[in-house]
Amino acid sequence: MSSSKRLWRWRSSPLRRREDVIEAWIVLAVWLVVVICGGVAALVTDRSAEHDFAEQRTHRHPVSAVLLADARHGVTADWSTDGRVQGSVRWKAPDGSVRTGRTLVDGGLKAGARVTVWQDDRGRLSPSQPTGRGEGHVEAALFGAAAALAVAAPVFGAGAVARARLDRRRMARWDQEWDLVGPQWGPRTG
């Protein structure tokens, strides 16, 4: 399709109606909002996620802990995706104090087994190890794409609704004009 056909609503023409010009402005506004706001949302979300993942890598540290009770085999935690189970552990915090808590461990381990857990700078258990760099880049990009889609979808929807209303108005005006011109062409059939 040539550019002159795509931009016909912008050119002066006796066939161009007011609704055509309004529709052209709506299409332009929708695309501008989608590209600019969607791009900004994607960029901000991506950077924010990258920052959060970097913070996790900076403030979560692995530490050796001792399992306090047998970890039952085959009974996974409700929210565990890797088949691990809840187990009580004891570990040493960065300040040297001994702490106990519950975290996910491999099932089937016996009391006294050594496990690696993740703690923050204050010695509190973290639910999981931090997101790695590569995985963090991919997840941040996916979050950014989702943010762009979250901006684009309602804007496209609003544009579609506005264009549908313009089409109804255009059809109503064509009907009115036909009612004026049609009788001059002779009697109606059907």
Coordinates of N, CA and C in Angstrom, one line a residue:
M1 N 0.9 -1.2 0.0 CA 0.0 0.0 0.0 C 0.9 1.2 0.0
S2 N 0.6 2.1 -0.9 CA 1.5 3.3 -1.0 C 1.2 4.3 0.1
S3 N 2.2 5.2 0.4 CA 2.0 6.1 1.5 C 0.9 7.1 1.2
S4 N 0.6 7.4 0.0 CA -0.5 8.3 -0.3 C -1.9 7.7 0.0
K5 N -2.0 6.4 -0.2 CA -3.2 5.7 0.2 C -3.4 5.6 1.7
R6 N -2.3 5.4 2.4 CA -2.3 5.4 3.9 C -2.7 6.7 4.5
L7 N -2.3 7.8 3.9 CA -2.5 9.1 4.5 C -3.6 9.9 3.8
W8 N -4.6 9.1 3.2 CA -5.6 9.8 2.5 C -6.5 10.7 3.4
R9 N -6.6 10.3 4.7 CA -7.5 11.1 5.6 C -6.9 12.5 5.9
W10 N -5.6 12.6 5.6 CA -4.9 13.9 5.9 C -5.0 14.9 4.7
R11 N -5.3 14.3 3.5 CA -5.3 15.2 2.3 C -6.7 15.8 2.2
S12 N -6.7 16.9 1.5 CA -8.0 17.6 1.3 C -8.7 16.8 0.1
S13 N -9.9 16.5 0.3 CA -10.7 15.8 -0.6 C -12.2 16.1 -0.4
P14 N -12.9 16.2 -1.5 CA -14.4 16.4 -1.3 C -15.1 15.2 -0.6
L15 N -14.5 14.0 -0.7 CA -15.0 12.8 -0.1 C -14.7 12.7 1.4
R16 N -13.7 13.4 1.8 CA -13.2 13.3 3.2 C -14.3 14.0 4.1
R17 N -14.6 13.2 5.2 CA -15.6 13.7 6.1 C -14.9 14.1 7.4
R18 N -15.6 14.8 8.3 CA -15.1 15.2 9.6 C -14.7 14.0 10.4
E19 N -15.5 12.9 10.3 CA -15.2 11.7 11.0 C -13.9 11.0 10.6
D20 N -13.6 11.2 9.3 CA -12.3 10.7 8.7 C -11.1 11.4 9.4
V21 N -11.2 12.7 9.5 CA -10.1 13.5 10.1 C -10.0 13.1 11.6
I22 N -11.1 13.0 12.3 CA -11.1 12.6 13.7 C -10.4 11.2 13.9
E23 N -10.8 10.3 13.0 CA -10.3 8.9 13.0 C -8.8 9.0 12.8
A24 N -8.3 9.8 11.9 CA -6.9 9.9 11.6 C -6.1 10.4 12.8
W25 N -6.7 11.4 13.5 CA -6.0 11.9 14.7 C -6.1 10.8 15.9
I26 N -7.2 10.1 15.9 CA -7.2 9.0 17.0 C -6.2 7.9 16.7
V27 N -6.0 7.5 15.5 CA -5.0 6.5 15.1 C -3.6 7.0 15.5
L28 N -3.4 8.3 15.1 CA -2.0 8.8 15.4 C -1.8 8.9 16.9
A29 N -2.8 9.4 17.6 CA -2.7 9.5 19.1 C -2.5 8.1 19.8
V30 N -3.2 7.1 19.3 CA -3.1 5.8 19.9 C -1.7 5.3 19.6
W31 N -1.2 5.4 18.4 CA 0.2 4.9 18.2 C 1.3 5.7 18.9
L32 N 1.1 7.0 19.0 CA 2.0 7.8 19.8 C 2.0 7.4 21.3
V33 N 0.9 7.2 21.9 CA 0.8 6.8 23.3 C 1.4 5.4 23.5
V34 N 1.0 4.5 22.5 CA 1.6 3.1 22.7 C 3.1 3.1 22.6
V35 N 3.6 3.8 21.6 CA 5.1 3.8 21.4 C 5.8 4.5 22.5
I36 N 5.3 5.7 22.8 CA 6.1 6.5 23.8 C 5.8 6.0 25.2
C37 N 4.5 5.9 25.6 CA 4.2 5.4 27.0 C 4.6 4.0 27.2
G38 N 4.3 3.1 26.2 CA 4.7 1.7 26.3 C 6.2 1.5 26.4
G39 N 6.9 2.3 25.6 CA 8.4 2.2 25.7 C 8.9 2.7 27.0
V40 N 8.3 3.8 27.5 CA 8.8 4.3 28.9 C 8.4 3.3 30.0
A41 N 7.2 2.7 29.9 CA 6.8 1.7 30.9 C 7.7 0.5 30.8
A42 N 8.0 0.1 29.6 CA 8.9 -1.1 29.5 C 10.3 -0.8 30.0
L43 N 10.8 0.4 29.7 CA 12.2 0.7 30.2 C 12.2 0.9 31.7
V44 N 11.3 1.6 32.2 CA 11.2 1.8 33.7 C 11.1 0.5 34.4
T45 N 10.2 -0.4 33.9 CA 10.0 -1.7 34.6 C 11.3 -2.6 34.5
D46 N 11.9 -2.6 33.3 CA 13.1 -3.4 33.1 C 14.2 -2.9 34.0
R47 N 14.4 -1.6 34.1 CA 15.5 -1.1 35.0 C 15.2 -1.3 36.4
S48 N 13.9 -1.2 36.8 CA 13.5 -1.5 38.2 C 13.8 -2.9 38.6
A49 N 13.4 -3.8 37.7 CA 13.6 -5.3 37.9 C 15.1 -5.6 38.0
E50 N 15.8 -5.0 37.1 CA 17.3 -5.2 37.1 C 17.9 -4.8 38.4
H51 N 17.4 -3.6 38.8 CA 17.9 -3.0 40.1 C 17.6 -4.0 41.3
D52 N 16.3 -4.5 41.3 CA 15.9 -5.4 42.4 C 16.7 -6.6 42.4
F53 N 17.0 -7.2 41.2 CA 17.8 -8.4 41.1 C 19.2 -8.2 41.6
A54 N 19.8 -7.0 41.2 CA 21.1 -6.7 41.6 C 21.2 -6.5 43.1
E55 N 20.1 -5.9 43.7 CA 20.1 -5.8 45.2 C 20.0 -7.1 45.9
Q56 N 19.2 -8.1 45.3 CA 19.2 -9.4 45.8 C 20.6 -10.0 45.8
R57 N 21.3 -9.9 44.7 CA 22.6 -10.5 44.6 C 23.6 -9.9 45.6
T58 N 23.4 -8.6 45.9 CA 24.3 -7.9 46.8 C 24.0 -8.3 48.2
H59 N 22.8 -8.4 48.6 CA 22.4 -8.6 50.0 C 22.0 -10.0 50.4
R60 N 22.0 -10.9 49.6 CA 21.7 -12.3 50.0 C 23.0 -13.1 49.9
H61 N 23.3 -13.9 50.9 CA 24.5 -14.6 51.0 C 24.3 -16.1 51.4
P62 N 25.0 -17.0 50.8 CA 24.8 -18.4 51.3 C 25.5 -18.6 52.6
V63 N 24.9 -19.5 53.4 CA 25.5 -19.9 54.7 C 25.2 -21.3 54.9
S64 N 26.1 -22.0 55.6 CA 25.9 -23.4 55.9 C 25.0 -23.5 57.2
A65 N 24.0 -24.4 57.1 CA 23.1 -24.6 58.2 C 23.0 -26.0 58.5
V66 N 22.5 -26.3 59.7 CA 22.3 -27.7 60.2 C 20.8 -28.0 60.2
L67 N 20.3 -29.1 59.6 CA 18.9 -29.5 59.7 C 18.6 -30.0 61.1
L68 N 17.6 -29.5 61.7 CA 17.2 -29.8 63.1 C 16.3 -31.1 63.2
A69 N 15.6 -31.4 62.1 CA 14.7 -32.5 62.2 C 14.7 -33.2 60.8
D70 N 14.3 -34.4 60.7 CA 14.3 -35.1 59.4 C 13.3 -34.4 58.5
A71 N 13.8 -34.3 57.3 CA 12.9 -33.7 56.2 C 12.2 -34.8 55.5
R72 N 10.9 -34.8 55.7 CA 10.1 -35.9 55.1 C 10.2 -35.9 53.6
H73 N 10.3 -37.1 53.1 CA 10.5 -37.3 51.6 C 9.1 -37.4 51.0
G74 N 9.0 -36.7 49.8 CA 7.7 -36.9 49.1 C 6.6 -36.0 49.4
V75 N 6.7 -35.2 50.5 CA 5.7 -34.2 50.9 C 6.2 -32.8 50.6
T76 N 6.0 -32.3 49.5 CA 6.5 -31.0 49.1 C 5.7 -29.9 49.8
A77 N 6.4 -28.7 49.9 CA 5.8 -27.6 50.4 C 4.7 -27.1 49.4
D78 N 3.6 -26.5 49.9 CA 2.5 -26.1 49.0 C 3.0 -25.2 47.9
W79 N 3.9 -24.3 48.2 CA 4.3 -23.3 47.1 C 5.7 -23.6 46.5
S80 N 6.3 -24.8 46.8 CA 7.6 -25.2 46.3 C 7.4 -25.7 44.8
T81 N 8.2 -25.2 43.9 CA 8.1 -25.6 42.5 C 9.1 -26.7 42.2
D82 N 10.1 -26.9 43.1 CA 11.2 -27.8 42.8 C 11.2 -29.0 43.7
G83 N 10.1 -29.3 44.3 CA 10.0 -30.6 45.1 C 10.6 -30.5 46.5
R84 N 11.0 -29.4 47.0 CA 11.6 -29.3 48.3 C 10.6 -29.2 49.3
V85 N 11.0 -29.5 50.6 CA 10.0 -29.5 51.7 C 10.5 -28.4 52.8
Q86 N 9.6 -28.1 53.7 CA 9.9 -27.2 54.8 C 10.7 -27.9 55.8
G87 N 11.8 -27.3 56.3 CA 12.6 -28.0 57.3 C 13.1 -26.9 58.3
S88 N 13.3 -27.3 59.5 CA 13.9 -26.4 60.5 C 15.4 -26.5 60.5
V89 N 16.0 -25.3 60.5 CA 17.5 -25.3 60.4 C 18.1 -24.3 61.4
R90 N 19.4 -24.5 61.7 CA 20.1 -23.6 62.6 C 21.3 -23.1 61.9
W91 N 21.6 -21.8 61.9 CA 22.7 -21.2 61.2 C 23.3 -20.1 62.0
K92 N 24.4 -19.6 61.6 CA 25.1 -18.5 62.3 C 24.9 -17.3 61.5
A93 N 24.4 -16.2 62.1 CA 24.1 -14.9 61.5 C 25.4 -14.2 61.3
P94 N 25.5 -13.1 60.5 CA 26.7 -12.3 60.3 C 27.2 -11.8 61.6
D95 N 26.4 -11.5 62.6 CA 26.8 -10.9 63.8 C 27.4 -12.0 64.8
G96 N 27.3 -13.3 64.4 CA 27.9 -14.3 65.2 C 26.8 -15.1 66.0
S97 N 25.6 -14.5 66.1 CA 24.6 -15.2 66.9 C 24.0 -16.4 66.2
V98 N 23.6 -17.4 66.9 CA 23.0 -18.6 66.4 C 21.5 -18.4 66.2
R99 N 21.0 -18.7 65.1 CA 19.6 -18.5 64.8 C 18.9 -19.8 64.3
T100 N 17.6 -19.9 64.5 CA 16.9 -21.1 63.9 C 15.7 -20.5 63.1
G101 N 15.3 -21.3 62.2 CA 14.1 -20.9 61.4 C 13.8 -22.0 60.4
R102 N 12.7 -21.8 59.6 CA 12.3 -22.8 58.7 C 12.5 -22.3 57.2
T103 N 12.9 -23.2 56.4 CA 13.2 -22.9 55.0 C 13.0 -24.1 54.2
L104 N 13.1 -24.0 52.9 CA 13.0 -25.1 52.0 C 14.3 -25.9 51.9
V105 N 14.2 -27.2 52.1 CA 15.3 -28.1 52.0 C 14.9 -29.3 51.1
D106 N 15.9 -30.1 50.7 CA 15.7 -31.3 49.9 C 15.0 -32.3 50.8
G107 N 14.0 -33.0 50.3 CA 13.3 -34.0 51.0 C 14.2 -35.2 51.2
G108 N 13.9 -36.0 52.4 CA 14.7 -37.2 52.6 C 15.9 -37.0 53.4
L109 N 16.3 -35.7 53.8 CA 17.5 -35.5 54.5 C 17.3 -35.8 56.0
K110 N 18.3 -36.3 56.7 CA 18.2 -36.6 58.1 C 18.6 -35.5 59.0
A111 N 18.1 -35.4 60.2 CA 18.5 -34.4 61.2 C 20.0 -34.4 61.3
G112 N 20.6 -33.2 61.4 CA 22.1 -33.1 61.5 C 22.7 -32.9 60.1
A113 N 22.0 -33.0 59.0 CA 22.6 -32.9 57.7 C 22.9 -31.4 57.5
R114 N 24.0 -31.2 56.7 CA 24.4 -29.8 56.4 C 23.7 -29.4 55.1
V115 N 23.1 -28.2 55.1 CA 22.4 -27.6 54.0 C 22.8 -26.2 53.8
T116 N 22.7 -25.7 52.6 CA 23.0 -24.3 52.3 C 21.7 -23.5 52.3
V117 N 21.7 -22.5 53.1 CA 20.6 -21.6 53.1 C 21.0 -20.2 52.7
W118 N 20.1 -19.3 52.4 CA 20.4 -17.9 52.0 C 19.9 -17.0 53.1
Q119 N 20.8 -16.1 53.5 CA 20.4 -15.1 54.5 C 20.7 -13.7 53.9
D120 N 20.0 -12.7 54.5 CA 20.2 -11.3 54.1 C 21.3 -10.7 55.0
D121 N 21.6 -9.5 54.9 CA 22.7 -8.8 55.7 C 22.4 -8.8 57.2
R122 N 21.2 -9.0 57.6 CA 20.8 -9.0 59.0 C 20.7 -10.4 59.6
G123 N 21.0 -11.4 58.7 CA 20.9 -12.8 59.2 C 19.6 -13.4 59.1
R124 N 18.6 -12.8 58.5 CA 17.3 -13.4 58.3 C 17.3 -14.3 57.1
L125 N 16.6 -15.4 57.2 CA 16.5 -16.3 56.1 C 15.8 -15.7 54.9
S126 N 16.3 -16.0 53.7 CA 15.7 -15.6 52.5 C 15.0 -16.8 51.9
P127 N 13.9 -16.7 51.2 CA 13.2 -17.9 50.7 C 14.0 -18.6 49.6
S128 N 14.9 -17.9 48.9 CA 15.6 -18.5 47.8 C 16.9 -17.8 47.6
Q129 N 17.7 -18.4 46.7 CA 18.9 -17.8 46.3 C 18.6 -16.6 45.4
P130 N 19.4 -15.6 45.3 CA 19.1 -14.5 44.4 C 19.1 -14.9 42.9
T131 N 18.4 -14.1 42.2 CA 18.3 -14.4 40.7 C 19.6 -14.1 40.1
G132 N 20.1 -15.0 39.3 CA 21.4 -14.8 38.6 C 21.3 -13.7 37.5
R133 N 22.5 -13.3 37.1 CA 22.5 -12.2 36.1 C 21.8 -12.5 34.8
G134 N 22.1 -13.7 34.2 CA 21.4 -14.1 32.9 C 19.9 -14.2 33.1
E135 N 19.5 -14.9 34.1 CA 18.1 -15.1 34.4 C 17.4 -13.8 34.7
G136 N 18.2 -12.9 35.4 CA 17.6 -11.6 35.8 C 17.4 -10.8 34.6
H137 N 18.3 -10.8 33.6 CA 18.1 -10.0 32.4 C 16.9 -10.5 31.6
V138 N 16.7 -11.8 31.5 CA 15.5 -12.4 30.8 C 14.3 -12.0 31.6
E139 N 14.2 -12.2 32.9 CA 13.0 -11.8 33.6 C 12.7 -10.4 33.6
A140 N 13.7 -9.5 33.7 CA 13.5 -8.1 33.6 C 12.9 -7.7 32.2
A141 N 13.4 -8.3 31.1 CA 12.9 -8.0 29.8 C 11.5 -8.5 29.7
L142 N 11.2 -9.6 30.3 CA 9.8 -10.1 30.2 C 8.8 -9.2 31.0
F143 N 9.3 -8.7 32.2 CA 8.5 -7.7 32.9 C 8.3 -6.5 32.2
G144 N 9.4 -6.0 31.5 CA 9.3 -4.8 30.7 C 8.2 -5.0 29.5
A145 N 8.3 -6.1 28.9 CA 7.3 -6.4 27.8 C 5.9 -6.5 28.3
A146 N 5.7 -7.0 29.5 CA 4.4 -7.1 30.1 C 3.9 -5.7 30.4
A147 N 4.8 -4.8 30.9 CA 4.4 -3.5 31.2 C 4.0 -2.7 30.0
A148 N 4.8 -2.9 28.9 CA 4.4 -2.3 27.6 C 3.1 -2.8 27.1
L149 N 2.8 -4.1 27.3 CA 1.5 -4.6 26.9 C 0.4 -4.1 27.7
A150 N 0.7 -3.9 29.0 CA -0.3 -3.4 29.9 C -0.7 -2.0 29.6
V151 N 0.2 -1.2 29.0 CA -0.1 0.1 28.6 C -0.8 0.1 27.2
A152 N -0.3 -0.8 26.3 CA -0.8 -0.8 24.9 C -2.3 -1.3 24.8
A153 N -2.6 -2.4 25.6 CA -3.9 -3.0 25.5 C -5.0 -2.1 25.7
P154 N -5.1 -1.4 26.8 CA -6.2 -0.5 27.0 C -6.2 0.7 26.0
V155 N -5.1 1.2 25.6 CA -5.0 2.3 24.6 C -5.6 1.8 23.3
F156 N -5.1 0.6 22.8 CA -5.7 0.1 21.6 C -7.2 -0.2 21.7
G157 N -7.6 -0.7 22.9 CA -9.0 -0.9 23.1 C -9.8 0.4 23.1
A158 N -9.3 1.4 23.7 CA -10.0 2.7 23.7 C -10.1 3.3 22.2
G159 N -9.0 3.1 21.5 CA -9.0 3.5 20.1 C -10.0 2.7 19.3
A160 N -10.1 1.4 19.5 CA -11.0 0.6 18.7 C -12.5 1.0 19.0
V161 N -12.7 1.3 20.3 CA -14.1 1.8 20.7 C -14.4 3.1 20.0
A162 N -13.4 4.0 20.1 CA -13.6 5.4 19.5 C -13.9 5.2 17.9
R163 N -13.1 4.4 17.3 CA -13.3 4.2 15.9 C -14.6 3.5 15.5
A164 N -15.1 2.6 16.4 CA -16.4 2.0 16.2 C -17.5 3.0 16.3
R165 N -17.4 3.9 17.2 CA -18.4 4.9 17.4 C -18.4 5.9 16.2
L166 N -17.2 6.2 15.7 CA -17.1 7.0 14.5 C -17.7 6.3 13.3
D167 N -17.5 5.0 13.2 CA -18.1 4.2 12.1 C -19.6 4.3 12.2
R168 N -20.2 4.2 13.4 CA -21.6 4.3 13.5 C -22.1 5.7 13.1
R169 N -21.4 6.7 13.5 CA -21.8 8.1 13.1 C -21.7 8.3 11.6
R170 N -20.6 7.7 11.0 CA -20.4 7.8 9.6 C -21.6 7.1 8.9
M171 N -21.9 5.9 9.3 CA -23.0 5.2 8.7 C -24.4 5.9 8.8
A172 N -24.6 6.5 10.0 CA -25.8 7.3 10.2 C -25.9 8.5 9.3
R173 N -24.8 9.2 9.1 CA -24.7 10.3 8.2 C -24.9 9.9 6.8
W174 N -24.4 8.7 6.4 CA -24.6 8.2 5.0 C -26.1 7.9 4.8
D175 N -26.7 7.3 5.8 CA -28.1 7.0 5.7 C -29.0 8.3 5.5
Q176 N -28.6 9.3 6.3 CA -29.3 10.6 6.2 C -29.2 11.2 4.8
E177 N -27.9 11.2 4.3 CA -27.7 11.7 3.0 C -28.4 10.9 1.9
W178 N -28.4 9.6 2.1 CA -29.1 8.8 1.1 C -30.6 9.0 1.1
D179 N -31.1 9.3 2.2 CA -32.6 9.6 2.3 C -32.9 10.9 1.5
L180 N -31.9 11.8 1.5 CA -32.1 13.1 0.7 C -31.9 12.9 -0.8
V181 N -30.8 12.1 -1.2 CA -30.5 11.9 -2.6 C -31.2 10.8 -3.2
G182 N -31.5 9.7 -2.5 CA -32.1 8.5 -3.1 C -33.4 8.8 -3.9
P183 N -34.3 9.6 -3.3 CA -35.6 9.8 -4.1 C -35.4 10.4 -5.4
Q184 N -34.3 11.2 -5.6 CA -34.0 11.8 -6.9 C -33.6 10.8 -8.0
W185 N -33.2 9.6 -7.6 CA -32.8 8.6 -8.6 C -34.0 7.7 -9.0
G186 N -35.1 7.9 -8.4 CA -36.2 7.1 -8.8 C -36.8 6.4 -7.6
P187 N -37.8 5.6 -7.8 CA -38.5 4.8 -6.7 C -37.6 3.7 -6.2
R188 N -37.7 3.5 -4.9 CA -37.0 2.4 -4.2 C -37.5 1.1 -4.6
T189 N -36.6 0.1 -4.7 CA -37.1 -1.2 -4.9 C -36.9 -2.0 -3.7
G190 N -37.7 -3.0 -3.5 CA -37.5 -3.9 -2.3 C -38.2 -3.3 -1.2

